[in-house]
Amino acid sequence: MDATVEMTTVSARDMEALKRRDLGRREKRSADLSLLAGSPIDAYERYTRAAELTRHSHDPLWYASALEGCACAFIAMAEAGGHGVDEYLENNFQLPEEIMALAIAQGVAAGADLGDSKGKTMTVDRSKTTLPQAVTALVEEALSVLCRHEKLASLHAGLLLKLAEYVQEL
């Protein structure tokens, strides 16, 4: 997916995009290390920044990896509990607006009823969601990115298996 770029032929705009891409990749690596060090809150914040940077720099592999990392950080925060994690999740457990809109649109397209049995329309609180919904939405977005690129098929399959294992454990 990466190509070697001759730096003398790169425009200033492309150079800025390369810098954002590299910064996003460094953020993702830092998030991985934060998660390994046992700090899922820091990891989540770094994964979120990495996802924003890699998404806007058209770096699909690293964008999908950052989304997967966000999901892992959510799971780690929920399992860790204590040390203010529960309060953090209660106050900040929200998905980026774009991902929530996409998940709701997919639910409507799949025939999900967003109203009650009396014909009233249900209001959707886009700022709060349950852990399984958040994890599923993040992983499905990552899967949709990975499935567009033939060379990423093995990563798509691996992530699909991870999602199946997570859902099975619920």
Short mmCIF file of N, CA and C in Angstrom, two decimals:
data_model
loop_
_atom_site.label_atom_id
_atom_site.label_comp_id
_atom_site.label_asym_id
_atom_site.label_seq_id
_atom_site.Cartn_x
_atom_site.Cartn_y
_atom_site.Cartn_z
N MET A 1 0.82 -1.18 0.00
CA MET A 1 0.00 0.00 0.00
C MET A 1 0.87 1.24 0.00
N ASP A 2 2.01 1.17 0.63
CA ASP A 2 2.90 2.31 0.63
C ASP A 2 3.75 2.29 -0.62
N ALA A 3 4.02 3.45 -1.12
CA ALA A 3 4.89 3.58 -2.28
C ALA A 3 6.02 4.52 -1.90
N THR A 4 7.16 4.28 -2.47
CA THR A 4 8.29 5.16 -2.24
C THR A 4 8.04 6.45 -3.00
N VAL A 5 8.24 7.56 -2.33
CA VAL A 5 7.96 8.86 -2.92
C VAL A 5 9.26 9.61 -3.09
N GLU A 6 9.48 10.15 -4.27
CA GLU A 6 10.63 11.00 -4.53
C GLU A 6 10.32 12.37 -3.94
N MET A 7 11.05 12.78 -2.92
CA MET A 7 10.74 13.99 -2.18
C MET A 7 10.88 15.26 -3.00
N THR A 8 11.67 15.24 -4.05
CA THR A 8 11.85 16.45 -4.85
C THR A 8 10.65 16.73 -5.74
N THR A 9 9.82 15.73 -6.01
CA THR A 9 8.66 15.91 -6.89
C THR A 9 7.36 16.07 -6.12
N VAL A 10 7.42 16.15 -4.81
CA VAL A 10 6.22 16.22 -3.98
C VAL A 10 5.83 17.69 -3.77
N SER A 11 4.55 17.97 -3.97
CA SER A 11 4.06 19.33 -3.75
C SER A 11 3.95 19.60 -2.24
N ALA A 12 3.79 20.85 -1.90
CA ALA A 12 3.67 21.22 -0.48
C ALA A 12 2.43 20.59 0.14
N ARG A 13 1.35 20.51 -0.62
CA ARG A 13 0.11 19.90 -0.12
C ARG A 13 0.31 18.40 0.14
N ASP A 14 0.98 17.72 -0.79
CA ASP A 14 1.25 16.30 -0.61
C ASP A 14 2.21 16.07 0.55
N MET A 15 3.17 16.97 0.71
CA MET A 15 4.12 16.85 1.83
C MET A 15 3.38 16.97 3.16
N GLU A 16 2.42 17.88 3.23
CA GLU A 16 1.62 18.03 4.45
C GLU A 16 0.80 16.76 4.72
N ALA A 17 0.26 16.16 3.67
CA ALA A 17 -0.51 14.91 3.83
C ALA A 17 0.40 13.78 4.31
N LEU A 18 1.62 13.73 3.81
CA LEU A 18 2.57 12.71 4.26
C LEU A 18 2.93 12.91 5.73
N LYS A 19 3.08 14.16 6.14
CA LYS A 19 3.38 14.44 7.55
C LYS A 19 2.22 14.01 8.45
N ARG A 20 0.97 14.30 8.02
CA ARG A 20 -0.20 13.88 8.80
C ARG A 20 -0.28 12.36 8.87
N ARG A 21 0.02 11.70 7.76
CA ARG A 21 -0.02 10.24 7.73
C ARG A 21 1.00 9.68 8.72
N ASP A 22 2.22 10.21 8.69
CA ASP A 22 3.25 9.72 9.60
C ASP A 22 2.91 10.02 11.05
N LEU A 23 2.33 11.18 11.31
CA LEU A 23 1.91 11.52 12.67
C LEU A 23 0.81 10.57 13.14
N GLY A 24 -0.13 10.26 12.26
CA GLY A 24 -1.19 9.31 12.60
C GLY A 24 -0.64 7.93 12.91
N ARG A 25 0.35 7.52 12.13
CA ARG A 25 0.96 6.21 12.38
C ARG A 25 1.70 6.19 13.71
N ARG A 26 2.40 7.28 14.03
CA ARG A 26 3.10 7.34 15.32
C ARG A 26 2.10 7.32 16.48
N GLU A 27 0.97 8.04 16.31
CA GLU A 27 -0.07 8.03 17.35
C GLU A 27 -0.61 6.63 17.56
N LYS A 28 -0.80 5.90 16.47
CA LYS A 28 -1.33 4.53 16.57
C LYS A 28 -0.33 3.63 17.30
N ARG A 29 0.95 3.77 16.98
CA ARG A 29 1.97 2.98 17.68
C ARG A 29 2.01 3.33 19.16
N SER A 30 1.92 4.62 19.47
CA SER A 30 1.90 5.05 20.87
C SER A 30 0.68 4.49 21.59
N ALA A 31 -0.44 4.46 20.90
CA ALA A 31 -1.66 3.90 21.49
C ALA A 31 -1.49 2.41 21.77
N ASP A 32 -0.86 1.70 20.83
CA ASP A 32 -0.59 0.27 21.05
C ASP A 32 0.24 0.07 22.31
N LEU A 33 1.26 0.90 22.47
CA LEU A 33 2.12 0.78 23.65
C LEU A 33 1.37 1.15 24.92
N SER A 34 0.51 2.16 24.85
CA SER A 34 -0.30 2.54 26.02
C SER A 34 -1.22 1.40 26.43
N LEU A 35 -1.81 0.74 25.45
CA LEU A 35 -2.70 -0.38 25.75
C LEU A 35 -1.90 -1.53 26.37
N LEU A 36 -0.73 -1.81 25.82
CA LEU A 36 0.12 -2.87 26.38
C LEU A 36 0.60 -2.52 27.79
N ALA A 37 0.79 -1.23 28.05
CA ALA A 37 1.25 -0.80 29.37
C ALA A 37 0.12 -0.77 30.40
N GLY A 38 -1.11 -1.03 29.96
CA GLY A 38 -2.23 -1.09 30.89
C GLY A 38 -2.94 0.23 31.10
N SER A 39 -2.86 1.13 30.12
CA SER A 39 -3.54 2.41 30.22
C SER A 39 -4.54 2.57 29.08
N PRO A 40 -5.70 1.91 29.19
CA PRO A 40 -6.66 1.94 28.08
C PRO A 40 -7.26 3.32 27.81
N ILE A 41 -7.35 4.17 28.82
CA ILE A 41 -7.89 5.51 28.60
C ILE A 41 -6.96 6.31 27.70
N ASP A 42 -5.66 6.29 28.02
CA ASP A 42 -4.68 6.97 27.16
C ASP A 42 -4.66 6.35 25.77
N ALA A 43 -4.75 5.03 25.73
CA ALA A 43 -4.74 4.35 24.44
C ALA A 43 -5.93 4.77 23.59
N TYR A 44 -7.12 4.85 24.20
CA TYR A 44 -8.31 5.25 23.45
C TYR A 44 -8.14 6.65 22.86
N GLU A 45 -7.64 7.58 23.67
CA GLU A 45 -7.46 8.95 23.18
C GLU A 45 -6.47 8.99 22.02
N ARG A 46 -5.40 8.22 22.12
CA ARG A 46 -4.41 8.18 21.03
C ARG A 46 -4.97 7.48 19.79
N TYR A 47 -5.71 6.40 20.00
CA TYR A 47 -6.32 5.71 18.85
C TYR A 47 -7.29 6.64 18.12
N THR A 48 -8.04 7.43 18.88
CA THR A 48 -8.98 8.36 18.27
C THR A 48 -8.25 9.39 17.43
N ARG A 49 -7.17 9.95 17.97
CA ARG A 49 -6.38 10.91 17.19
C ARG A 49 -5.78 10.25 15.96
N ALA A 50 -5.28 9.03 16.13
CA ALA A 50 -4.70 8.30 14.99
C ALA A 50 -5.74 8.04 13.92
N ALA A 51 -6.96 7.68 14.33
CA ALA A 51 -8.03 7.42 13.36
C ALA A 51 -8.35 8.68 12.57
N GLU A 52 -8.43 9.81 13.26
CA GLU A 52 -8.72 11.06 12.56
C GLU A 52 -7.62 11.41 11.56
N LEU A 53 -6.37 11.29 11.99
CA LEU A 53 -5.25 11.65 11.12
C LEU A 53 -5.13 10.71 9.92
N THR A 54 -5.25 9.41 10.16
CA THR A 54 -5.07 8.46 9.05
C THR A 54 -6.26 8.46 8.12
N ARG A 55 -7.44 8.76 8.62
CA ARG A 55 -8.62 8.82 7.76
C ARG A 55 -8.49 9.97 6.77
N HIS A 56 -8.06 11.11 7.26
CA HIS A 56 -7.95 12.28 6.40
C HIS A 56 -6.73 12.24 5.49
N SER A 57 -5.79 11.36 5.78
CA SER A 57 -4.62 11.23 4.90
C SER A 57 -4.74 10.03 3.98
N HIS A 58 -5.94 9.43 3.93
CA HIS A 58 -6.23 8.30 3.03
C HIS A 58 -5.23 7.16 3.22
N ASP A 59 -5.17 6.69 4.46
CA ASP A 59 -4.27 5.61 4.84
C ASP A 59 -5.14 4.48 5.41
N PRO A 60 -5.78 3.67 4.52
CA PRO A 60 -6.82 2.74 4.97
C PRO A 60 -6.37 1.68 5.96
N LEU A 61 -5.19 1.13 5.79
CA LEU A 61 -4.71 0.09 6.70
C LEU A 61 -4.58 0.64 8.12
N TRP A 62 -3.95 1.78 8.24
CA TRP A 62 -3.73 2.35 9.56
C TRP A 62 -5.01 2.92 10.16
N TYR A 63 -5.91 3.40 9.32
CA TYR A 63 -7.21 3.88 9.80
C TYR A 63 -8.01 2.71 10.39
N ALA A 64 -8.06 1.61 9.66
CA ALA A 64 -8.78 0.43 10.15
C ALA A 64 -8.13 -0.10 11.43
N SER A 65 -6.81 -0.08 11.49
CA SER A 65 -6.11 -0.54 12.69
C SER A 65 -6.40 0.36 13.89
N ALA A 66 -6.50 1.66 13.64
CA ALA A 66 -6.82 2.59 14.73
C ALA A 66 -8.25 2.37 15.23
N LEU A 67 -9.18 2.09 14.32
CA LEU A 67 -10.55 1.79 14.74
C LEU A 67 -10.60 0.51 15.56
N GLU A 68 -9.85 -0.50 15.12
CA GLU A 68 -9.78 -1.74 15.88
C GLU A 68 -9.19 -1.48 17.27
N GLY A 69 -8.19 -0.62 17.32
CA GLY A 69 -7.59 -0.27 18.60
C GLY A 69 -8.57 0.44 19.53
N CYS A 70 -9.42 1.32 18.97
CA CYS A 70 -10.46 1.98 19.78
C CYS A 70 -11.37 0.94 20.41
N ALA A 71 -11.77 -0.04 19.61
CA ALA A 71 -12.63 -1.10 20.13
C ALA A 71 -11.92 -1.88 21.23
N CYS A 72 -10.66 -2.20 21.03
CA CYS A 72 -9.89 -2.93 22.05
C CYS A 72 -9.76 -2.10 23.33
N ALA A 73 -9.55 -0.80 23.18
CA ALA A 73 -9.43 0.07 24.35
C ALA A 73 -10.75 0.11 25.12
N PHE A 74 -11.88 0.15 24.41
CA PHE A 74 -13.18 0.11 25.08
C PHE A 74 -13.32 -1.17 25.90
N ILE A 75 -12.97 -2.29 25.31
CA ILE A 75 -13.08 -3.57 26.00
C ILE A 75 -12.15 -3.60 27.21
N ALA A 76 -10.93 -3.11 27.03
CA ALA A 76 -9.97 -3.10 28.14
C ALA A 76 -10.45 -2.19 29.27
N MET A 77 -11.04 -1.04 28.92
CA MET A 77 -11.56 -0.14 29.96
C MET A 77 -12.69 -0.81 30.73
N ALA A 78 -13.57 -1.48 30.01
CA ALA A 78 -14.70 -2.14 30.67
C ALA A 78 -14.23 -3.28 31.57
N GLU A 79 -13.22 -4.01 31.15
CA GLU A 79 -12.71 -5.13 31.95
C GLU A 79 -11.89 -4.65 33.13
N ALA A 80 -11.19 -3.53 32.97
CA ALA A 80 -10.32 -3.04 34.03
C ALA A 80 -11.13 -2.49 35.20
N GLY A 81 -12.18 -1.72 34.89
CA GLY A 81 -12.97 -1.12 35.96
C GLY A 81 -12.08 -0.34 36.91
N GLY A 82 -12.63 0.18 37.95
CA GLY A 82 -11.84 0.87 38.96
C GLY A 82 -11.02 2.03 38.41
N HIS A 83 -10.30 2.69 39.28
CA HIS A 83 -9.40 3.79 38.94
C HIS A 83 -10.08 4.84 38.06
N GLY A 84 -11.38 5.07 38.27
CA GLY A 84 -12.10 6.10 37.54
C GLY A 84 -12.54 5.71 36.15
N VAL A 85 -12.30 4.47 35.76
CA VAL A 85 -12.67 4.06 34.41
C VAL A 85 -14.18 4.06 34.23
N ASP A 86 -14.92 3.58 35.24
CA ASP A 86 -16.38 3.55 35.12
C ASP A 86 -16.94 4.96 34.95
N GLU A 87 -16.43 5.89 35.73
CA GLU A 87 -16.88 7.28 35.60
C GLU A 87 -16.50 7.85 34.24
N TYR A 88 -15.30 7.55 33.78
CA TYR A 88 -14.86 8.01 32.47
C TYR A 88 -15.78 7.48 31.38
N LEU A 89 -16.09 6.19 31.45
CA LEU A 89 -16.97 5.59 30.44
C LEU A 89 -18.36 6.23 30.49
N GLU A 90 -18.86 6.48 31.68
CA GLU A 90 -20.20 7.07 31.80
C GLU A 90 -20.24 8.47 31.19
N ASN A 91 -19.19 9.25 31.41
CA ASN A 91 -19.18 10.63 30.93
C ASN A 91 -18.70 10.78 29.48
N ASN A 92 -17.89 9.86 29.01
CA ASN A 92 -17.24 10.05 27.71
C ASN A 92 -17.44 8.93 26.72
N PHE A 93 -18.28 7.98 27.02
CA PHE A 93 -18.44 6.81 26.16
C PHE A 93 -19.27 7.19 24.95
N GLN A 94 -18.61 7.73 23.95
CA GLN A 94 -19.30 8.13 22.75
C GLN A 94 -18.44 7.86 21.53
N LEU A 95 -19.12 7.63 20.44
CA LEU A 95 -18.43 7.37 19.19
C LEU A 95 -18.35 8.66 18.39
N PRO A 96 -17.39 8.75 17.48
CA PRO A 96 -17.38 9.90 16.59
C PRO A 96 -18.70 9.98 15.83
N GLU A 97 -19.18 11.19 15.61
CA GLU A 97 -20.49 11.43 14.99
C GLU A 97 -20.63 10.70 13.66
N GLU A 98 -19.55 10.68 12.86
CA GLU A 98 -19.61 10.03 11.54
C GLU A 98 -19.90 8.54 11.68
N ILE A 99 -19.28 7.88 12.64
CA ILE A 99 -19.45 6.44 12.82
C ILE A 99 -20.85 6.15 13.34
N MET A 100 -21.36 6.97 14.28
CA MET A 100 -22.72 6.76 14.78
C MET A 100 -23.74 6.94 13.66
N ALA A 101 -23.57 7.96 12.83
CA ALA A 101 -24.50 8.19 11.72
C ALA A 101 -24.47 7.01 10.76
N LEU A 102 -23.28 6.48 10.50
CA LEU A 102 -23.14 5.34 9.60
C LEU A 102 -23.81 4.10 10.20
N ALA A 103 -23.62 3.86 11.48
CA ALA A 103 -24.21 2.69 12.13
C ALA A 103 -25.74 2.79 12.13
N ILE A 104 -26.27 3.97 12.40
CA ILE A 104 -27.72 4.15 12.40
C ILE A 104 -28.27 3.97 10.99
N ALA A 105 -27.57 4.54 10.01
CA ALA A 105 -28.02 4.39 8.62
C ALA A 105 -28.02 2.93 8.19
N GLN A 106 -27.01 2.17 8.60
CA GLN A 106 -26.95 0.75 8.26
C GLN A 106 -28.09 0.00 8.95
N GLY A 107 -28.42 0.38 10.17
CA GLY A 107 -29.52 -0.26 10.88
C GLY A 107 -30.85 -0.01 10.20
N VAL A 108 -31.07 1.22 9.76
CA VAL A 108 -32.30 1.55 9.05
C VAL A 108 -32.36 0.82 7.72
N ALA A 109 -31.23 0.78 7.00
CA ALA A 109 -31.19 0.09 5.71
C ALA A 109 -31.45 -1.41 5.87
N ALA A 110 -31.04 -1.96 7.01
CA ALA A 110 -31.24 -3.39 7.26
C ALA A 110 -32.65 -3.68 7.78
N GLY A 111 -33.45 -2.64 7.93
CA GLY A 111 -34.83 -2.84 8.36
C GLY A 111 -35.05 -2.70 9.85
N ALA A 112 -34.08 -2.16 10.57
CA ALA A 112 -34.26 -1.98 12.01
C ALA A 112 -35.34 -0.94 12.26
N ASP A 113 -36.19 -1.20 13.21
CA ASP A 113 -37.29 -0.29 13.53
C ASP A 113 -36.81 0.69 14.58
N LEU A 114 -36.77 1.97 14.21
CA LEU A 114 -36.35 2.99 15.16
C LEU A 114 -37.54 3.66 15.83
N GLY A 115 -38.65 2.97 15.88
CA GLY A 115 -39.84 3.48 16.54
C GLY A 115 -40.40 2.43 17.47
N ASP A 116 -41.33 2.84 18.32
CA ASP A 116 -41.95 1.85 19.20
C ASP A 116 -43.18 1.26 18.52
N SER A 117 -43.84 0.34 19.18
CA SER A 117 -44.97 -0.36 18.56
C SER A 117 -46.19 0.54 18.38
N LYS A 118 -46.20 1.72 18.99
CA LYS A 118 -47.34 2.63 18.89
C LYS A 118 -47.16 3.64 17.76
N GLY A 119 -46.14 3.48 16.96
CA GLY A 119 -45.92 4.37 15.83
C GLY A 119 -45.13 5.63 16.17
N LYS A 120 -44.72 5.78 17.43
CA LYS A 120 -43.93 6.94 17.80
C LYS A 120 -42.48 6.71 17.38
N THR A 121 -41.85 7.77 16.96
CA THR A 121 -40.45 7.66 16.57
C THR A 121 -39.58 7.71 17.81
N MET A 122 -38.67 6.79 17.89
CA MET A 122 -37.76 6.73 19.02
C MET A 122 -36.65 7.75 18.79
N THR A 123 -36.30 8.49 19.82
CA THR A 123 -35.17 9.40 19.70
C THR A 123 -33.90 8.62 19.99
N VAL A 124 -32.91 8.86 19.20
CA VAL A 124 -31.65 8.15 19.35
C VAL A 124 -30.64 9.09 19.99
N ASP A 125 -30.14 8.69 21.14
CA ASP A 125 -29.11 9.46 21.81
C ASP A 125 -27.78 9.09 21.17
N ARG A 126 -27.28 9.96 20.31
CA ARG A 126 -26.07 9.65 19.56
C ARG A 126 -24.81 9.80 20.39
N SER A 127 -24.92 10.34 21.58
CA SER A 127 -23.72 10.54 22.39
C SER A 127 -23.44 9.37 23.32
N LYS A 128 -24.43 8.53 23.57
CA LYS A 128 -24.24 7.39 24.48
C LYS A 128 -24.60 6.10 23.75
N THR A 129 -23.89 5.06 24.08
CA THR A 129 -24.16 3.77 23.48
C THR A 129 -23.64 2.69 24.42
N THR A 130 -24.07 1.47 24.23
CA THR A 130 -23.58 0.38 25.07
C THR A 130 -22.25 -0.12 24.53
N LEU A 131 -21.53 -0.82 25.37
CA LEU A 131 -20.22 -1.34 24.96
C LEU A 131 -20.31 -2.24 23.74
N PRO A 132 -21.20 -3.24 23.70
CA PRO A 132 -21.25 -4.09 22.50
C PRO A 132 -21.59 -3.31 21.23
N GLN A 133 -22.48 -2.31 21.34
CA GLN A 133 -22.81 -1.49 20.17
C GLN A 133 -21.60 -0.70 19.70
N ALA A 134 -20.87 -0.14 20.64
CA ALA A 134 -19.69 0.66 20.28
C ALA A 134 -18.63 -0.21 19.62
N VAL A 135 -18.36 -1.35 20.22
CA VAL A 135 -17.35 -2.25 19.66
C VAL A 135 -17.77 -2.73 18.28
N THR A 136 -19.02 -3.12 18.14
CA THR A 136 -19.51 -3.60 16.85
C THR A 136 -19.45 -2.51 15.79
N ALA A 137 -19.85 -1.30 16.14
CA ALA A 137 -19.82 -0.20 15.16
C ALA A 137 -18.40 0.11 14.71
N LEU A 138 -17.46 0.15 15.66
CA LEU A 138 -16.07 0.43 15.30
C LEU A 138 -15.49 -0.67 14.43
N VAL A 139 -15.74 -1.92 14.80
CA VAL A 139 -15.19 -3.04 14.04
C VAL A 139 -15.83 -3.12 12.66
N GLU A 140 -17.13 -2.87 12.58
CA GLU A 140 -17.79 -2.90 11.26
C GLU A 140 -17.26 -1.81 10.35
N GLU A 141 -16.97 -0.64 10.90
CA GLU A 141 -16.37 0.43 10.09
C GLU A 141 -14.98 0.00 9.62
N ALA A 142 -14.19 -0.61 10.51
CA ALA A 142 -12.87 -1.10 10.12
C ALA A 142 -12.98 -2.18 9.05
N LEU A 143 -13.96 -3.07 9.20
CA LEU A 143 -14.17 -4.13 8.20
C LEU A 143 -14.56 -3.54 6.85
N SER A 144 -15.38 -2.49 6.87
CA SER A 144 -15.78 -1.88 5.60
C SER A 144 -14.60 -1.22 4.90
N VAL A 145 -13.65 -0.72 5.66
CA VAL A 145 -12.44 -0.14 5.06
C VAL A 145 -11.56 -1.25 4.50
N LEU A 146 -11.37 -2.31 5.27
CA LEU A 146 -10.49 -3.40 4.85
C LEU A 146 -11.03 -4.16 3.65
N CYS A 147 -12.34 -4.30 3.53
CA CYS A 147 -12.90 -5.10 2.44
C CYS A 147 -12.76 -4.41 1.08
N ARG A 148 -12.45 -3.13 1.07
CA ARG A 148 -12.29 -2.40 -0.19
C ARG A 148 -10.94 -2.64 -0.85
N HIS A 149 -10.02 -3.26 -0.14
CA HIS A 149 -8.66 -3.42 -0.64
C HIS A 149 -8.30 -4.90 -0.64
N GLU A 150 -8.05 -5.41 -1.82
CA GLU A 150 -7.79 -6.84 -2.00
C GLU A 150 -6.58 -7.32 -1.19
N LYS A 151 -5.56 -6.49 -1.09
CA LYS A 151 -4.34 -6.89 -0.38
C LYS A 151 -4.55 -6.99 1.14
N LEU A 152 -5.66 -6.46 1.62
CA LEU A 152 -5.94 -6.48 3.06
C LEU A 152 -6.93 -7.58 3.44
N ALA A 153 -7.15 -8.53 2.54
CA ALA A 153 -8.15 -9.59 2.77
C ALA A 153 -7.83 -10.42 4.01
N SER A 154 -6.57 -10.73 4.23
CA SER A 154 -6.22 -11.55 5.40
C SER A 154 -6.50 -10.78 6.70
N LEU A 155 -6.26 -9.48 6.70
CA LEU A 155 -6.56 -8.67 7.89
C LEU A 155 -8.07 -8.58 8.10
N HIS A 156 -8.81 -8.49 7.00
CA HIS A 156 -10.28 -8.47 7.07
C HIS A 156 -10.78 -9.76 7.72
N ALA A 157 -10.26 -10.89 7.26
CA ALA A 157 -10.68 -12.19 7.81
C ALA A 157 -10.31 -12.30 9.29
N GLY A 158 -9.12 -11.86 9.65
CA GLY A 158 -8.70 -11.91 11.05
C GLY A 158 -9.57 -11.06 11.96
N LEU A 159 -9.90 -9.86 11.49
CA LEU A 159 -10.75 -8.97 12.29
C LEU A 159 -12.17 -9.52 12.40
N LEU A 160 -12.64 -10.14 11.33
CA LEU A 160 -13.97 -10.76 11.36
C LEU A 160 -14.01 -11.89 12.39
N LEU A 161 -12.94 -12.67 12.47
CA LEU A 161 -12.87 -13.74 13.47
C LEU A 161 -12.82 -13.17 14.89
N LYS A 162 -12.09 -12.07 15.07
CA LYS A 162 -12.04 -11.44 16.39
C LYS A 162 -13.43 -10.94 16.81
N LEU A 163 -14.15 -10.35 15.86
CA LEU A 163 -15.51 -9.88 16.16
C LEU A 163 -16.42 -11.05 16.52
N ALA A 164 -16.31 -12.14 15.77
CA ALA A 164 -17.13 -13.32 16.06
C ALA A 164 -16.83 -13.87 17.45
N GLU A 165 -15.56 -13.89 17.83
CA GLU A 165 -15.19 -14.37 19.16
C GLU A 165 -15.74 -13.44 20.24
N TYR A 166 -15.67 -12.13 20.01
CA TYR A 166 -16.19 -11.17 20.98
C TYR A 166 -17.70 -11.33 21.14
N VAL A 167 -18.42 -11.44 20.03
CA VAL A 167 -19.88 -11.58 20.08
C VAL A 167 -20.26 -12.89 20.76
N GLN A 168 -19.50 -13.94 20.51
CA GLN A 168 -19.79 -15.25 21.11
C GLN A 168 -19.64 -15.19 22.64
N GLU A 169 -18.73 -14.36 23.13
CA GLU A 169 -18.50 -14.27 24.57
C GLU A 169 -19.54 -13.41 25.29
N LEU A 170 -20.35 -12.67 24.56
CA LEU A 170 -21.35 -11.79 25.20
C LEU A 170 -22.39 -12.57 25.94
#
